[in-house]
């Protein structure tokens, strides 16, 4: 029997900005409550500002977002506080939020809640094993969200440790991969999440259907805080696990989850 438990929870109130670590959260059909509740929209294109395209948005990971108060189920989303690279903060409820973000990002932008058919761009780095290296792709988020593929992103400590072993010289830490739920599986090794696709997992009373492996992109190579820029991270993922790290899931049964909850694979 797999012995596994939740060791960390993360939500990202504004898409592509640094997020906040939690001890507990409601898990709803739209993922961790408040996750990707806001996004920055480029007024020139109508597309989401996104660290997946660092050619256009080179500094997204220098911005940090946190809620001024915890979100509550069936309540309006509370304002978010954005810390910009200069160290200044601005609230989403302030009238000059868009002006200040535009000045900082050097593009005309607005801070928005999710809307139908929100699109985003990504840059494919020049790694020859990837399709169309050096090109830009576009995708549409799931309807009415600012997510990439599905609503919850999970990764295990086994994967982080294994990738670290096979990528000497690189700092492999969970925050490089922006997961929502980090799960410790102490008796396993390797990319164990791959085997979860198509299965249902239970965390406390919550149930999730694992839908896809998480195909990685240039975001994993970018500097975050004291983590340096490192293209070898993505090269190793492509070489050793077909470009995937972690898995996506959708919520079947809603509820509250917290650190130290046990995790079970049901089927």
Short mmCIF file of C-alpha atoms in Angstrom, two decimals:
data_model
loop_
_atom_site.label_atom_id
_atom_site.label_comp_id
_atom_site.label_asym_id
_atom_site.label_seq_id
_atom_site.Cartn_x
_atom_site.Cartn_y
_atom_site.Cartn_z
CA UNK A 1 0.00 0.00 0.00
CA UNK A 2 1.35 3.40 -1.00
CA UNK A 3 2.19 5.59 1.98
CA UNK A 4 1.82 9.16 0.81
CA UNK A 5 0.81 12.51 2.25
CA UNK A 6 0.55 16.16 1.33
CA UNK A 7 3.64 18.11 2.35
CA UNK A 8 2.93 21.49 0.75
CA UNK A 9 0.11 23.47 -0.88
CA UNK A 10 0.49 26.45 -3.22
CA UNK A 11 -1.84 28.83 -4.99
CA UNK A 12 -1.01 31.59 -7.44
CA UNK A 13 -3.57 34.42 -7.15
CA UNK A 14 -2.32 36.08 -10.36
CA UNK A 15 -1.31 33.89 -13.29
CA UNK A 16 2.47 33.76 -13.86
CA UNK A 17 3.29 35.71 -10.69
CA UNK A 18 4.85 34.18 -7.59
CA UNK A 19 2.26 32.72 -5.25
CA UNK A 20 1.67 31.86 -1.62
CA UNK A 21 2.19 28.69 0.40
CA UNK A 22 -0.76 27.43 2.42
CA UNK A 23 -1.37 25.06 5.31
CA UNK A 24 -4.92 24.30 4.11
CA UNK A 25 -7.31 25.18 1.31
CA UNK A 26 -10.74 24.46 -0.06
CA UNK A 27 -10.46 22.46 -3.26
CA UNK A 28 -13.26 23.30 -5.70
CA UNK A 29 -14.10 22.47 -9.31
CA UNK A 30 -11.81 25.40 -10.17
CA UNK A 31 -8.88 24.03 -8.17
CA UNK A 32 -7.45 25.48 -4.98
CA UNK A 33 -9.76 28.30 -3.98
CA UNK A 34 -8.35 31.53 -5.41
CA UNK A 35 -5.80 29.89 -7.68
CA UNK A 36 -5.30 31.93 -10.89
CA UNK A 37 -8.21 34.14 -9.81
CA UNK A 38 -6.62 37.06 -11.68
CA UNK A 39 -4.57 37.48 -14.82
CA UNK A 40 -2.78 40.34 -16.53
CA UNK A 41 -4.15 41.02 -20.01
CA UNK A 42 -2.11 42.67 -22.76
CA UNK A 43 -4.44 45.31 -24.20
CA UNK A 44 -2.72 45.21 -27.59
CA UNK A 45 -3.43 41.51 -28.16
CA UNK A 46 -6.07 40.50 -25.60
CA UNK A 47 -3.73 37.69 -24.52
CA UNK A 48 -2.62 36.79 -21.01
CA UNK A 49 0.74 38.07 -19.83
CA UNK A 50 2.57 34.81 -19.33
CA UNK A 51 6.03 33.72 -18.23
CA UNK A 52 5.80 31.05 -20.93
CA UNK A 53 6.79 33.82 -23.34
CA UNK A 54 9.79 35.52 -21.69
CA UNK A 55 10.62 37.27 -24.96
CA UNK A 56 7.61 39.50 -24.33
CA UNK A 57 7.26 39.14 -20.55
CA UNK A 58 10.82 38.67 -19.22
CA UNK A 59 10.15 39.66 -15.60
CA UNK A 60 6.87 37.98 -14.63
CA UNK A 61 8.56 35.91 -11.91
CA UNK A 62 9.74 39.13 -10.26
CA UNK A 63 6.12 39.92 -9.36
CA UNK A 64 4.43 38.43 -6.31
CA UNK A 65 0.74 38.21 -5.47
CA UNK A 66 -1.14 37.39 -2.29
CA UNK A 67 -4.71 37.86 -1.13
CA UNK A 68 -5.41 40.56 1.43
CA UNK A 69 -7.69 38.06 3.19
CA UNK A 70 -8.33 34.35 2.65
CA UNK A 71 -10.88 33.57 -0.09
CA UNK A 72 -14.10 31.92 1.06
CA UNK A 73 -16.36 29.52 -0.82
CA UNK A 74 -19.49 31.23 -2.24
CA UNK A 75 -18.05 34.69 -1.49
CA UNK A 76 -16.65 37.27 -3.93
CA UNK A 77 -12.94 36.92 -4.62
CA UNK A 78 -11.07 39.25 -2.24
CA UNK A 79 -8.60 41.86 -3.52
CA UNK A 80 -5.06 40.79 -4.24
CA UNK A 81 -1.87 42.63 -3.28
CA UNK A 82 0.75 42.72 -6.03
CA UNK A 83 4.39 43.40 -5.16
CA UNK A 84 6.23 44.72 -8.21
CA UNK A 85 10.00 44.37 -8.77
CA UNK A 86 10.73 47.79 -7.26
CA UNK A 87 9.30 46.54 -3.96
CA UNK A 88 6.21 48.74 -4.15
CA UNK A 89 2.81 47.16 -3.61
CA UNK A 90 -0.52 47.88 -5.22
CA UNK A 91 -3.96 46.43 -4.50
CA UNK A 92 -6.29 45.16 -7.20
CA UNK A 93 -8.99 47.35 -5.63
CA UNK A 94 -7.00 50.56 -6.17
CA UNK A 95 -8.09 52.73 -9.07
CA UNK A 96 -4.59 53.05 -10.52
CA UNK A 97 -3.75 49.32 -10.50
CA UNK A 98 -3.73 49.05 -14.32
CA UNK A 99 -1.69 52.21 -14.76
CA UNK A 100 0.95 51.05 -12.28
CA UNK A 101 1.19 47.54 -13.71
CA UNK A 102 1.44 48.97 -17.23
CA UNK A 103 4.27 51.29 -16.20
CA UNK A 104 6.13 48.46 -14.48
CA UNK A 105 5.62 45.90 -17.29
CA UNK A 106 6.22 48.51 -20.01
CA UNK A 107 3.10 47.44 -21.88
CA UNK A 108 -0.52 48.59 -21.62
CA UNK A 109 -2.22 45.95 -19.47
CA UNK A 110 -5.26 45.40 -17.28
CA UNK A 111 -5.73 43.10 -14.30
CA UNK A 112 -8.71 40.85 -15.02
CA UNK A 113 -10.78 38.02 -13.62
CA UNK A 114 -11.14 34.89 -15.81
CA UNK A 115 -13.29 35.18 -18.91
CA UNK A 116 -14.30 32.75 -21.70
CA UNK A 117 -11.62 31.86 -24.21
CA UNK A 118 -8.64 33.56 -22.58
CA UNK A 119 -5.56 32.90 -24.69
CA UNK A 120 -1.85 32.87 -24.00
CA UNK A 121 1.42 32.58 -25.90
CA UNK A 122 4.49 30.50 -25.21
CA UNK A 123 8.03 30.40 -26.55
CA UNK A 124 9.57 27.03 -27.45
CA UNK A 125 13.26 27.20 -26.51
CA UNK A 126 15.99 26.08 -28.88
CA UNK A 127 16.28 22.50 -27.68
CA UNK A 128 16.55 20.30 -30.75
CA UNK A 129 14.48 17.45 -29.26
CA UNK A 130 11.45 19.77 -29.05
CA UNK A 131 9.06 20.37 -31.92
CA UNK A 132 9.45 23.76 -33.63
CA UNK A 133 12.27 25.10 -31.42
CA UNK A 134 12.60 28.88 -31.42
CA UNK A 135 8.93 29.44 -32.31
CA UNK A 136 5.90 30.95 -30.56
CA UNK A 137 2.73 28.92 -29.93
CA UNK A 138 -0.72 30.06 -28.80
CA UNK A 139 -3.28 28.22 -26.69
CA UNK A 140 -6.68 28.87 -25.12
CA UNK A 141 -7.25 28.28 -21.41
CA UNK A 142 -10.09 25.97 -20.33
CA UNK A 143 -13.32 27.95 -20.62
CA UNK A 144 -13.75 30.64 -17.99
CA UNK A 145 -10.34 30.03 -16.35
CA UNK A 146 -6.73 31.18 -16.54
CA UNK A 147 -5.35 27.63 -16.28
CA UNK A 148 -3.13 26.02 -18.91
CA UNK A 149 -4.67 22.55 -19.16
CA UNK A 150 -6.54 21.41 -16.03
CA UNK A 151 -7.35 22.88 -12.63
CA UNK A 152 -4.91 21.17 -10.25
CA UNK A 153 -1.21 20.47 -10.71
CA UNK A 154 0.43 17.78 -8.55
CA UNK A 155 4.05 16.71 -8.18
CA UNK A 156 5.80 14.26 -5.85
CA UNK A 157 8.96 14.51 -3.83
CA UNK A 158 10.06 11.30 -5.57
CA UNK A 159 10.10 13.09 -8.91
CA UNK A 160 11.95 16.10 -7.51
CA UNK A 161 14.61 13.89 -5.90
CA UNK A 162 15.00 11.70 -8.97
CA UNK A 163 15.31 14.66 -11.35
CA UNK A 164 17.92 16.15 -9.01
CA UNK A 165 19.98 12.95 -9.13
CA UNK A 166 20.02 12.80 -12.92
CA UNK A 167 20.58 16.54 -13.42
CA UNK A 168 23.86 17.22 -11.59
CA UNK A 169 24.78 20.86 -11.23
CA UNK A 170 21.16 22.06 -11.37
CA UNK A 171 18.99 23.14 -8.44
CA UNK A 172 15.83 21.06 -8.69
CA UNK A 173 13.22 22.42 -6.32
CA UNK A 174 9.41 22.16 -6.43
CA UNK A 175 8.92 25.90 -6.95
CA UNK A 176 10.52 25.64 -10.40
CA UNK A 177 7.42 23.70 -11.48
CA UNK A 178 4.71 25.81 -9.79
CA UNK A 179 2.65 22.88 -8.40
CA UNK A 180 -0.50 23.26 -6.33
CA UNK A 181 -0.01 20.08 -4.32
CA UNK A 182 3.32 18.49 -3.39
CA UNK A 183 2.99 14.88 -2.28
CA UNK A 184 5.60 12.88 -0.39
CA UNK A 185 5.77 9.20 -1.36
CA UNK A 186 8.66 8.02 0.82
CA UNK A 187 8.94 4.46 -0.46
CA UNK A 188 8.97 5.29 -4.18
CA UNK A 189 11.53 6.51 -6.65
CA UNK A 190 11.41 7.99 -10.13
CA UNK A 191 8.64 9.74 -12.05
CA UNK A 192 5.86 7.90 -10.26
CA UNK A 193 3.09 10.34 -11.21
CA UNK A 194 3.24 9.03 -14.77
CA UNK A 195 1.42 5.89 -13.58
CA UNK A 196 -1.39 7.93 -12.02
CA UNK A 197 -2.85 9.20 -15.31
CA UNK A 198 -6.43 7.99 -15.69
CA UNK A 199 -6.71 7.11 -12.01
CA UNK A 200 -8.60 8.68 -9.12
CA UNK A 201 -6.74 9.84 -6.05
CA UNK A 202 -8.21 10.77 -2.70
CA UNK A 203 -6.84 13.45 -0.37
CA UNK A 204 -8.81 13.57 2.85
CA UNK A 205 -12.39 13.53 1.54
CA UNK A 206 -11.49 15.17 -1.76
CA UNK A 207 -11.25 13.11 -4.96
CA UNK A 208 -9.39 14.05 -8.12
CA UNK A 209 -9.20 12.41 -11.55
CA UNK A 210 -5.66 12.56 -12.93
CA UNK A 211 -6.03 13.63 -16.54
CA UNK A 212 -2.62 14.27 -18.08
CA UNK A 213 1.09 14.36 -17.48
CA UNK A 214 2.36 17.93 -17.30
CA UNK A 215 4.36 18.84 -20.39
CA UNK A 216 7.03 21.30 -19.31
CA UNK A 217 8.05 24.53 -20.99
CA UNK A 218 10.60 27.31 -20.75
CA UNK A 219 9.16 28.46 -17.40
CA UNK A 220 11.06 25.66 -15.66
CA UNK A 221 14.34 27.22 -16.82
CA UNK A 222 13.71 30.78 -15.63
CA UNK A 223 15.18 32.44 -12.55
CA UNK A 224 12.86 32.54 -9.53
CA UNK A 225 14.12 34.37 -6.46
CA UNK A 226 17.50 32.80 -5.69
CA UNK A 227 16.97 29.97 -8.19
CA UNK A 228 19.17 30.72 -11.21
CA UNK A 229 18.21 30.55 -14.87
CA UNK A 230 19.04 27.02 -16.03
CA UNK A 231 18.19 25.57 -19.46
CA UNK A 232 19.60 22.20 -18.38
CA UNK A 233 16.51 21.62 -16.21
CA UNK A 234 14.27 21.41 -19.27
CA UNK A 235 16.86 19.55 -21.32
CA UNK A 236 17.00 16.85 -18.64
CA UNK A 237 13.21 16.58 -18.47
CA UNK A 238 13.02 16.18 -22.23
CA UNK A 239 15.81 13.59 -22.27
CA UNK A 240 14.69 11.52 -19.29
CA UNK A 241 10.89 11.76 -19.18
CA UNK A 242 9.65 12.83 -22.62
CA UNK A 243 9.36 16.46 -21.46
CA UNK A 244 6.91 15.82 -18.60
CA UNK A 245 7.13 16.42 -14.86
CA UNK A 246 4.11 16.07 -12.57
CA UNK A 247 0.44 15.59 -13.50
CA UNK A 248 -2.76 17.56 -13.94
CA UNK A 249 -6.03 16.65 -12.33
CA UNK A 250 -9.66 17.72 -12.13
CA UNK A 251 -11.76 17.76 -8.97
CA UNK A 252 -14.50 15.15 -8.71
CA UNK A 253 -15.41 15.66 -5.04
CA UNK A 254 -14.85 19.08 -3.49
CA UNK A 255 -13.74 19.73 0.07
CA UNK A 256 -10.94 20.98 2.26
CA UNK A 257 -7.40 19.62 2.11
CA UNK A 258 -4.44 20.38 4.33
CA UNK A 259 -0.79 19.58 4.84
CA UNK A 260 -0.30 16.05 6.30
CA UNK A 261 -3.48 14.69 4.70
CA UNK A 262 -2.96 11.13 3.51
CA UNK A 263 -3.15 10.40 -0.21
CA UNK A 264 -4.63 7.23 -1.70
CA UNK A 265 -4.75 5.89 -5.24
CA UNK A 266 -8.27 4.47 -5.58
CA UNK A 267 -8.24 2.97 -9.08
#
